[in-house]
Short mmCIF file of N, CA and C in Angstrom, two decimals:
data_model
loop_
_atom_site.label_atom_id
_atom_site.label_comp_id
_atom_site.label_asym_id
_atom_site.label_seq_id
_atom_site.Cartn_x
_atom_site.Cartn_y
_atom_site.Cartn_z
N MET W 88 71.85 -28.95 -42.18
CA MET W 88 72.49 -28.86 -43.46
C MET W 88 73.96 -29.25 -43.30
N PRO W 89 74.47 -30.04 -44.21
CA PRO W 89 75.88 -30.45 -44.08
C PRO W 89 76.80 -29.28 -44.36
N LYS W 90 77.85 -29.27 -43.63
CA LYS W 90 78.84 -28.20 -43.81
C LYS W 90 79.71 -28.52 -45.02
N LYS W 91 80.08 -27.47 -45.67
CA LYS W 91 80.96 -27.66 -46.83
C LYS W 91 82.38 -27.86 -46.34
N LYS W 92 83.00 -28.79 -46.90
CA LYS W 92 84.39 -29.05 -46.53
C LYS W 92 85.29 -28.12 -47.32
N VAL W 93 86.21 -27.66 -46.62
CA VAL W 93 87.16 -26.75 -47.25
C VAL W 93 88.48 -27.52 -47.45
N LYS W 94 88.94 -27.48 -48.65
CA LYS W 94 90.22 -28.16 -48.94
C LYS W 94 91.35 -27.27 -48.50
N LYS W 95 92.31 -27.91 -47.96
CA LYS W 95 93.47 -27.14 -47.54
C LYS W 95 94.39 -26.99 -48.74
N THR W 96 94.57 -25.81 -49.01
CA THR W 96 95.50 -25.50 -50.12
C THR W 96 96.45 -24.45 -49.64
N SER W 97 97.30 -24.17 -50.45
CA SER W 97 98.27 -23.17 -50.05
C SER W 97 97.62 -21.81 -49.96
N LYS W 98 96.70 -21.57 -50.77
CA LYS W 98 96.00 -20.31 -50.69
C LYS W 98 94.78 -20.50 -49.80
N LYS W 99 94.58 -19.54 -49.00
CA LYS W 99 93.41 -19.64 -48.14
C LYS W 99 92.24 -19.00 -48.85
N LYS W 100 91.24 -19.75 -48.85
CA LYS W 100 90.01 -19.23 -49.43
C LYS W 100 89.05 -18.93 -48.29
N THR W 101 88.34 -17.91 -48.47
CA THR W 101 87.34 -17.62 -47.45
C THR W 101 86.04 -18.27 -47.88
N VAL W 102 85.50 -18.93 -46.95
CA VAL W 102 84.24 -19.63 -47.24
C VAL W 102 83.13 -18.92 -46.46
N LYS W 103 82.11 -18.64 -47.16
CA LYS W 103 80.98 -17.97 -46.53
C LYS W 103 79.99 -19.03 -46.09
N LYS W 104 79.73 -19.01 -44.80
CA LYS W 104 78.78 -19.99 -44.29
C LYS W 104 77.37 -19.40 -44.42
N THR W 105 76.51 -20.20 -44.88
CA THR W 105 75.11 -19.77 -44.99
C THR W 105 74.29 -20.58 -44.01
N THR W 106 73.42 -19.90 -43.38
CA THR W 106 72.53 -20.61 -42.45
C THR W 106 71.12 -20.52 -43.01
N ALA W 107 70.48 -21.59 -42.97
CA ALA W 107 69.11 -21.62 -43.47
C ALA W 107 68.16 -21.14 -42.37
N LYS W 108 67.13 -20.46 -42.78
CA LYS W 108 66.13 -19.99 -41.82
C LYS W 108 65.33 -21.18 -41.30
N LYS W 109 65.05 -21.12 -40.01
CA LYS W 109 64.27 -22.21 -39.44
C LYS W 109 62.82 -22.00 -39.83
N ARG W 110 62.26 -23.03 -40.26
CA ARG W 110 60.85 -22.97 -40.63
C ARG W 110 60.01 -23.32 -39.41
N THR W 111 58.97 -22.53 -39.21
CA THR W 111 58.05 -22.86 -38.12
C THR W 111 56.88 -23.59 -38.74
N VAL W 112 56.63 -24.73 -38.21
CA VAL W 112 55.55 -25.55 -38.73
C VAL W 112 54.44 -25.56 -37.69
N LYS W 113 53.29 -25.13 -38.11
CA LYS W 113 52.14 -25.14 -37.20
C LYS W 113 51.52 -26.52 -37.26
N LYS W 114 51.36 -27.05 -36.09
CA LYS W 114 50.71 -28.35 -36.03
C LYS W 114 49.22 -28.11 -35.95
N THR W 115 48.50 -28.69 -36.82
CA THR W 115 47.05 -28.56 -36.81
C THR W 115 46.46 -29.89 -36.41
N ALA W 116 45.31 -29.78 -35.74
CA ALA W 116 44.63 -31.01 -35.35
C ALA W 116 44.17 -31.70 -36.62
N PRO W 117 44.26 -32.98 -36.61
CA PRO W 117 43.80 -33.67 -37.80
C PRO W 117 42.32 -33.39 -38.02
N ALA W 118 41.94 -33.25 -39.24
CA ALA W 118 40.56 -32.95 -39.57
C ALA W 118 39.68 -34.10 -39.10
N LYS W 119 38.55 -33.71 -38.51
CA LYS W 119 37.64 -34.74 -38.03
C LYS W 119 36.94 -35.37 -39.22
N THR W 120 36.75 -36.62 -39.07
CA THR W 120 35.98 -37.29 -40.11
C THR W 120 34.52 -36.99 -39.87
N SER W 121 33.71 -37.24 -40.85
CA SER W 121 32.29 -36.94 -40.70
C SER W 121 31.67 -37.80 -39.60
N ALA W 122 32.16 -39.02 -39.42
CA ALA W 122 31.63 -39.89 -38.37
C ALA W 122 31.97 -39.32 -36.99
N GLU W 123 33.20 -38.82 -36.83
CA GLU W 123 33.59 -38.23 -35.55
C GLU W 123 32.79 -36.96 -35.29
N PHE W 124 32.60 -36.17 -36.34
CA PHE W 124 31.83 -34.94 -36.20
C PHE W 124 30.40 -35.24 -35.78
N LEU W 125 29.77 -36.21 -36.44
CA LEU W 125 28.40 -36.59 -36.10
C LEU W 125 28.33 -37.16 -34.69
N SER W 126 29.34 -37.93 -34.32
CA SER W 126 29.36 -38.52 -32.98
C SER W 126 29.45 -37.44 -31.91
N SER W 127 30.32 -36.46 -32.11
CA SER W 127 30.45 -35.38 -31.12
C SER W 127 29.19 -34.52 -31.10
N ALA W 128 28.60 -34.29 -32.26
CA ALA W 128 27.36 -33.50 -32.32
C ALA W 128 26.25 -34.24 -31.58
N LEU W 129 26.19 -35.54 -31.77
CA LEU W 129 25.16 -36.35 -31.10
C LEU W 129 25.36 -36.32 -29.58
N LYS W 130 26.60 -36.40 -29.13
CA LYS W 130 26.87 -36.33 -27.69
C LYS W 130 26.43 -34.99 -27.12
N GLU W 131 26.72 -33.93 -27.85
CA GLU W 131 26.34 -32.59 -27.40
C GLU W 131 24.82 -32.45 -27.33
N ILE W 132 24.15 -32.98 -28.33
CA ILE W 132 22.68 -32.93 -28.35
C ILE W 132 22.12 -33.73 -27.18
N GLU W 133 22.72 -34.90 -26.89
CA GLU W 133 22.26 -35.72 -25.77
C GLU W 133 22.45 -34.98 -24.45
N GLN W 134 23.56 -34.26 -24.32
CA GLN W 134 23.80 -33.50 -23.09
C GLN W 134 22.75 -32.39 -22.94
N GLN W 135 22.49 -31.70 -24.03
CA GLN W 135 21.49 -30.62 -23.98
C GLN W 135 20.11 -31.19 -23.69
N LEU W 136 19.81 -32.34 -24.29
CA LEU W 136 18.52 -32.98 -24.05
C LEU W 136 18.39 -33.38 -22.58
N GLY W 137 19.45 -33.91 -22.02
CA GLY W 137 19.44 -34.27 -20.59
C GLY W 137 19.20 -33.05 -19.72
N ALA W 138 19.86 -31.95 -20.06
CA ALA W 138 19.68 -30.71 -19.29
C ALA W 138 18.24 -30.22 -19.40
N LEU W 139 17.69 -30.28 -20.60
CA LEU W 139 16.30 -29.84 -20.80
C LEU W 139 15.32 -30.74 -20.06
N GLN W 140 15.60 -32.05 -20.04
CA GLN W 140 14.73 -32.96 -19.31
C GLN W 140 14.78 -32.67 -17.82
N GLY W 141 15.97 -32.34 -17.32
CA GLY W 141 16.09 -31.97 -15.91
C GLY W 141 15.30 -30.71 -15.60
N GLN W 142 15.39 -29.73 -16.49
CA GLN W 142 14.62 -28.50 -16.31
C GLN W 142 13.12 -28.78 -16.34
N LYS W 143 12.73 -29.67 -17.24
CA LYS W 143 11.31 -30.03 -17.36
C LYS W 143 10.82 -30.66 -16.07
N LYS W 144 11.59 -31.59 -15.51
CA LYS W 144 11.19 -32.24 -14.26
C LYS W 144 11.09 -31.21 -13.14
N GLY W 145 12.04 -30.30 -13.09
CA GLY W 145 11.99 -29.25 -12.07
C GLY W 145 10.75 -28.38 -12.21
N MET W 146 10.44 -28.02 -13.44
CA MET W 146 9.25 -27.18 -13.68
C MET W 146 7.98 -27.95 -13.35
N GLU W 147 7.94 -29.24 -13.69
CA GLU W 147 6.76 -30.05 -13.37
C GLU W 147 6.58 -30.14 -11.86
N ARG W 148 7.69 -30.31 -11.12
CA ARG W 148 7.62 -30.37 -9.66
C ARG W 148 7.11 -29.05 -9.11
N ASP W 149 7.64 -27.94 -9.63
CA ASP W 149 7.19 -26.62 -9.19
C ASP W 149 5.71 -26.42 -9.50
N LEU W 150 5.29 -26.86 -10.69
CA LEU W 150 3.89 -26.73 -11.08
C LEU W 150 2.99 -27.55 -10.17
N TYR W 151 3.45 -28.76 -9.82
CA TYR W 151 2.68 -29.62 -8.92
C TYR W 151 2.51 -28.95 -7.56
N LEU W 152 3.61 -28.37 -7.04
CA LEU W 152 3.54 -27.69 -5.75
C LEU W 152 2.62 -26.47 -5.82
N LEU W 153 2.67 -25.76 -6.94
CA LEU W 153 1.77 -24.61 -7.11
C LEU W 153 0.31 -25.05 -7.15
N ALA W 154 0.06 -26.19 -7.82
CA ALA W 154 -1.31 -26.71 -7.88
C ALA W 154 -1.80 -27.07 -6.48
N LEU W 155 -0.93 -27.68 -5.68
CA LEU W 155 -1.31 -28.01 -4.30
C LEU W 155 -1.62 -26.74 -3.51
N ASP W 156 -0.76 -25.75 -3.65
CA ASP W 156 -0.98 -24.48 -2.96
C ASP W 156 -2.28 -23.82 -3.43
N PHE W 157 -2.53 -23.91 -4.72
CA PHE W 157 -3.75 -23.33 -5.28
C PHE W 157 -4.98 -24.03 -4.71
N ASN W 158 -4.93 -25.37 -4.64
CA ASN W 158 -6.06 -26.12 -4.07
C ASN W 158 -6.26 -25.77 -2.60
N ASP W 159 -5.16 -25.66 -1.86
CA ASP W 159 -5.26 -25.28 -0.45
C ASP W 159 -5.88 -23.90 -0.30
N THR W 160 -5.47 -22.98 -1.17
CA THR W 160 -6.00 -21.62 -1.13
C THR W 160 -7.49 -21.62 -1.46
N GLN W 161 -7.89 -22.43 -2.45
CA GLN W 161 -9.31 -22.50 -2.80
C GLN W 161 -10.12 -23.08 -1.65
N ASN W 162 -9.59 -24.12 -1.01
CA ASN W 162 -10.31 -24.71 0.13
C ASN W 162 -10.45 -23.70 1.27
N GLU W 163 -9.39 -22.97 1.54
CA GLU W 163 -9.43 -21.96 2.59
C GLU W 163 -10.43 -20.86 2.23
N GLU W 164 -10.44 -20.48 0.95
CA GLU W 164 -11.39 -19.45 0.50
C GLU W 164 -12.83 -19.93 0.69
N ASN W 165 -13.09 -21.19 0.34
CA ASN W 165 -14.44 -21.73 0.51
C ASN W 165 -14.84 -21.77 1.98
N GLN W 166 -13.90 -22.15 2.85
CA GLN W 166 -14.19 -22.18 4.29
C GLN W 166 -14.50 -20.77 4.80
N LEU W 167 -13.72 -19.80 4.34
CA LEU W 167 -13.96 -18.41 4.76
C LEU W 167 -15.31 -17.90 4.24
N ARG W 168 -15.68 -18.29 3.03
CA ARG W 168 -17.00 -17.90 2.50
C ARG W 168 -18.11 -18.48 3.36
N ASP W 169 -17.94 -19.75 3.75
CA ASP W 169 -18.95 -20.38 4.61
C ASP W 169 -19.06 -19.64 5.94
N LYS W 170 -17.92 -19.28 6.53
CA LYS W 170 -17.94 -18.54 7.79
C LYS W 170 -18.63 -17.19 7.62
N ILE W 171 -18.30 -16.50 6.53
CA ILE W 171 -18.92 -15.20 6.27
C ILE W 171 -20.43 -15.36 6.09
N SER W 172 -20.81 -16.39 5.37
CA SER W 172 -22.24 -16.65 5.15
C SER W 172 -22.96 -16.88 6.48
N LYS W 173 -22.34 -17.67 7.36
CA LYS W 173 -22.94 -17.93 8.67
C LYS W 173 -23.01 -16.65 9.50
N LEU W 174 -21.96 -15.83 9.42
CA LEU W 174 -21.95 -14.57 10.17
C LEU W 174 -23.02 -13.61 9.66
N VAL W 175 -23.20 -13.55 8.34
CA VAL W 175 -24.23 -12.68 7.77
C VAL W 175 -25.61 -13.16 8.21
N GLU W 176 -25.80 -14.47 8.21
CA GLU W 176 -27.08 -15.04 8.65
C GLU W 176 -27.33 -14.71 10.13
N ARG W 177 -26.29 -14.85 10.94
CA ARG W 177 -26.42 -14.55 12.36
C ARG W 177 -26.71 -13.06 12.58
N GLU W 178 -26.01 -12.20 11.80
CA GLU W 178 -26.24 -10.76 11.90
C GLU W 178 -27.69 -10.42 11.56
N SER W 179 -28.19 -11.05 10.53
CA SER W 179 -29.58 -10.82 10.12
C SER W 179 -30.53 -11.24 11.24
N HIS W 180 -30.26 -12.39 11.84
CA HIS W 180 -31.09 -12.89 12.94
C HIS W 180 -31.05 -11.91 14.13
N LEU W 181 -29.83 -11.41 14.45
CA LEU W 181 -29.69 -10.47 15.56
C LEU W 181 -30.39 -9.14 15.27
N ASN W 182 -30.33 -8.69 14.02
CA ASN W 182 -31.02 -7.44 13.66
C ASN W 182 -32.53 -7.60 13.81
N THR W 183 -33.05 -8.76 13.42
CA THR W 183 -34.48 -9.03 13.57
C THR W 183 -34.85 -9.03 15.05
N LYS W 184 -34.01 -9.69 15.85
CA LYS W 184 -34.25 -9.76 17.30
C LYS W 184 -34.18 -8.36 17.92
N LYS W 185 -33.23 -7.55 17.47
CA LYS W 185 -33.07 -6.18 17.98
C LYS W 185 -34.32 -5.35 17.67
N THR W 186 -34.81 -5.47 16.45
CA THR W 186 -36.00 -4.72 16.05
C THR W 186 -37.20 -5.15 16.90
N LYS W 187 -37.32 -6.44 17.12
CA LYS W 187 -38.42 -6.98 17.94
C LYS W 187 -38.31 -6.46 19.38
N LEU W 188 -37.09 -6.47 19.94
CA LEU W 188 -36.90 -5.99 21.31
C LEU W 188 -37.18 -4.50 21.42
N LYS W 189 -36.80 -3.71 20.41
CA LYS W 189 -37.09 -2.27 20.43
C LYS W 189 -38.60 -2.05 20.44
N SER W 190 -39.28 -2.84 19.64
CA SER W 190 -40.74 -2.72 19.57
C SER W 190 -41.36 -3.07 20.92
N GLU W 191 -40.88 -4.13 21.54
CA GLU W 191 -41.39 -4.53 22.85
C GLU W 191 -41.07 -3.47 23.90
N MET W 192 -39.86 -2.87 23.85
CA MET W 192 -39.47 -1.82 24.79
C MET W 192 -40.40 -0.61 24.64
N GLN W 193 -40.71 -0.26 23.40
CA GLN W 193 -41.58 0.88 23.16
C GLN W 193 -42.98 0.57 23.71
N SER W 194 -43.43 -0.65 23.50
CA SER W 194 -44.74 -1.05 24.01
C SER W 194 -44.75 -0.98 25.53
N LEU W 195 -43.68 -1.48 26.18
CA LEU W 195 -43.59 -1.43 27.64
C LEU W 195 -43.54 0.02 28.13
N GLN W 196 -42.81 0.88 27.41
CA GLN W 196 -42.74 2.29 27.79
C GLN W 196 -44.12 2.93 27.73
N GLU W 197 -44.89 2.59 26.70
CA GLU W 197 -46.25 3.13 26.59
C GLU W 197 -47.12 2.64 27.75
N LYS W 198 -46.97 1.37 28.11
CA LYS W 198 -47.75 0.81 29.22
C LYS W 198 -47.36 1.49 30.54
N ILE W 199 -46.04 1.72 30.74
CA ILE W 199 -45.59 2.40 31.96
C ILE W 199 -46.17 3.81 32.01
N THR W 200 -46.19 4.49 30.88
CA THR W 200 -46.75 5.84 30.83
C THR W 200 -48.23 5.81 31.20
N LYS W 201 -48.98 4.85 30.68
CA LYS W 201 -50.41 4.73 30.99
C LYS W 201 -50.62 4.44 32.47
N VAL W 202 -49.81 3.53 33.02
CA VAL W 202 -49.95 3.19 34.44
C VAL W 202 -49.65 4.41 35.30
N THR W 203 -48.63 5.18 34.90
CA THR W 203 -48.27 6.39 35.64
C THR W 203 -49.43 7.39 35.59
N GLN W 204 -50.09 7.54 34.44
CA GLN W 204 -51.22 8.46 34.29
C GLN W 204 -52.40 7.99 35.16
N ILE W 205 -52.64 6.69 35.10
CA ILE W 205 -53.76 6.14 35.89
C ILE W 205 -53.47 6.33 37.37
N ASN W 206 -52.24 6.09 37.78
CA ASN W 206 -51.84 6.25 39.18
C ASN W 206 -52.02 7.71 39.61
N ALA W 207 -51.67 8.65 38.75
CA ALA W 207 -51.82 10.07 39.06
C ALA W 207 -53.30 10.43 39.17
N GLU W 208 -54.12 9.88 38.30
CA GLU W 208 -55.56 10.14 38.33
C GLU W 208 -56.18 9.58 39.61
N MET W 209 -55.72 8.41 40.02
CA MET W 209 -56.26 7.77 41.21
C MET W 209 -55.90 8.60 42.45
N LYS W 210 -54.69 9.15 42.47
CA LYS W 210 -54.28 9.98 43.60
C LYS W 210 -55.11 11.27 43.61
N GLY W 211 -55.46 11.74 42.45
CA GLY W 211 -56.25 12.97 42.36
C GLY W 211 -57.69 12.73 42.79
N MET W 212 -58.24 11.59 42.74
CA MET W 212 -59.61 11.28 43.11
C MET W 212 -59.74 11.07 44.61
N THR W 213 -58.77 10.68 45.21
CA THR W 213 -58.88 10.40 46.64
C THR W 213 -58.60 11.55 47.51
#
């Protein structure tokens, strides 16, 4: 603000100086145009889409690995079933053989008993 000039006169006048208050002006960002707004929104959507596509690829890779593990587990399970089946078959065969051998042992025991009786009778006759 320009200062007031005081004229020199014989009488002194008192001049009151006034100071104006400083105005604070807030600077605001210029308003975005609709084209700028749409452009930034589109960029943000593209970024999110890229992130989602990355997550999708990661999940697909994990799913593929799980499928491989699942197939391996199924194959191992089938192999173990086959082994168990063979073991059960072998056990059945051994049980049959055991029963047959017990029967033969009992038959031999009976024959030994008869021979012992006959031997005792023969000793008694002589």
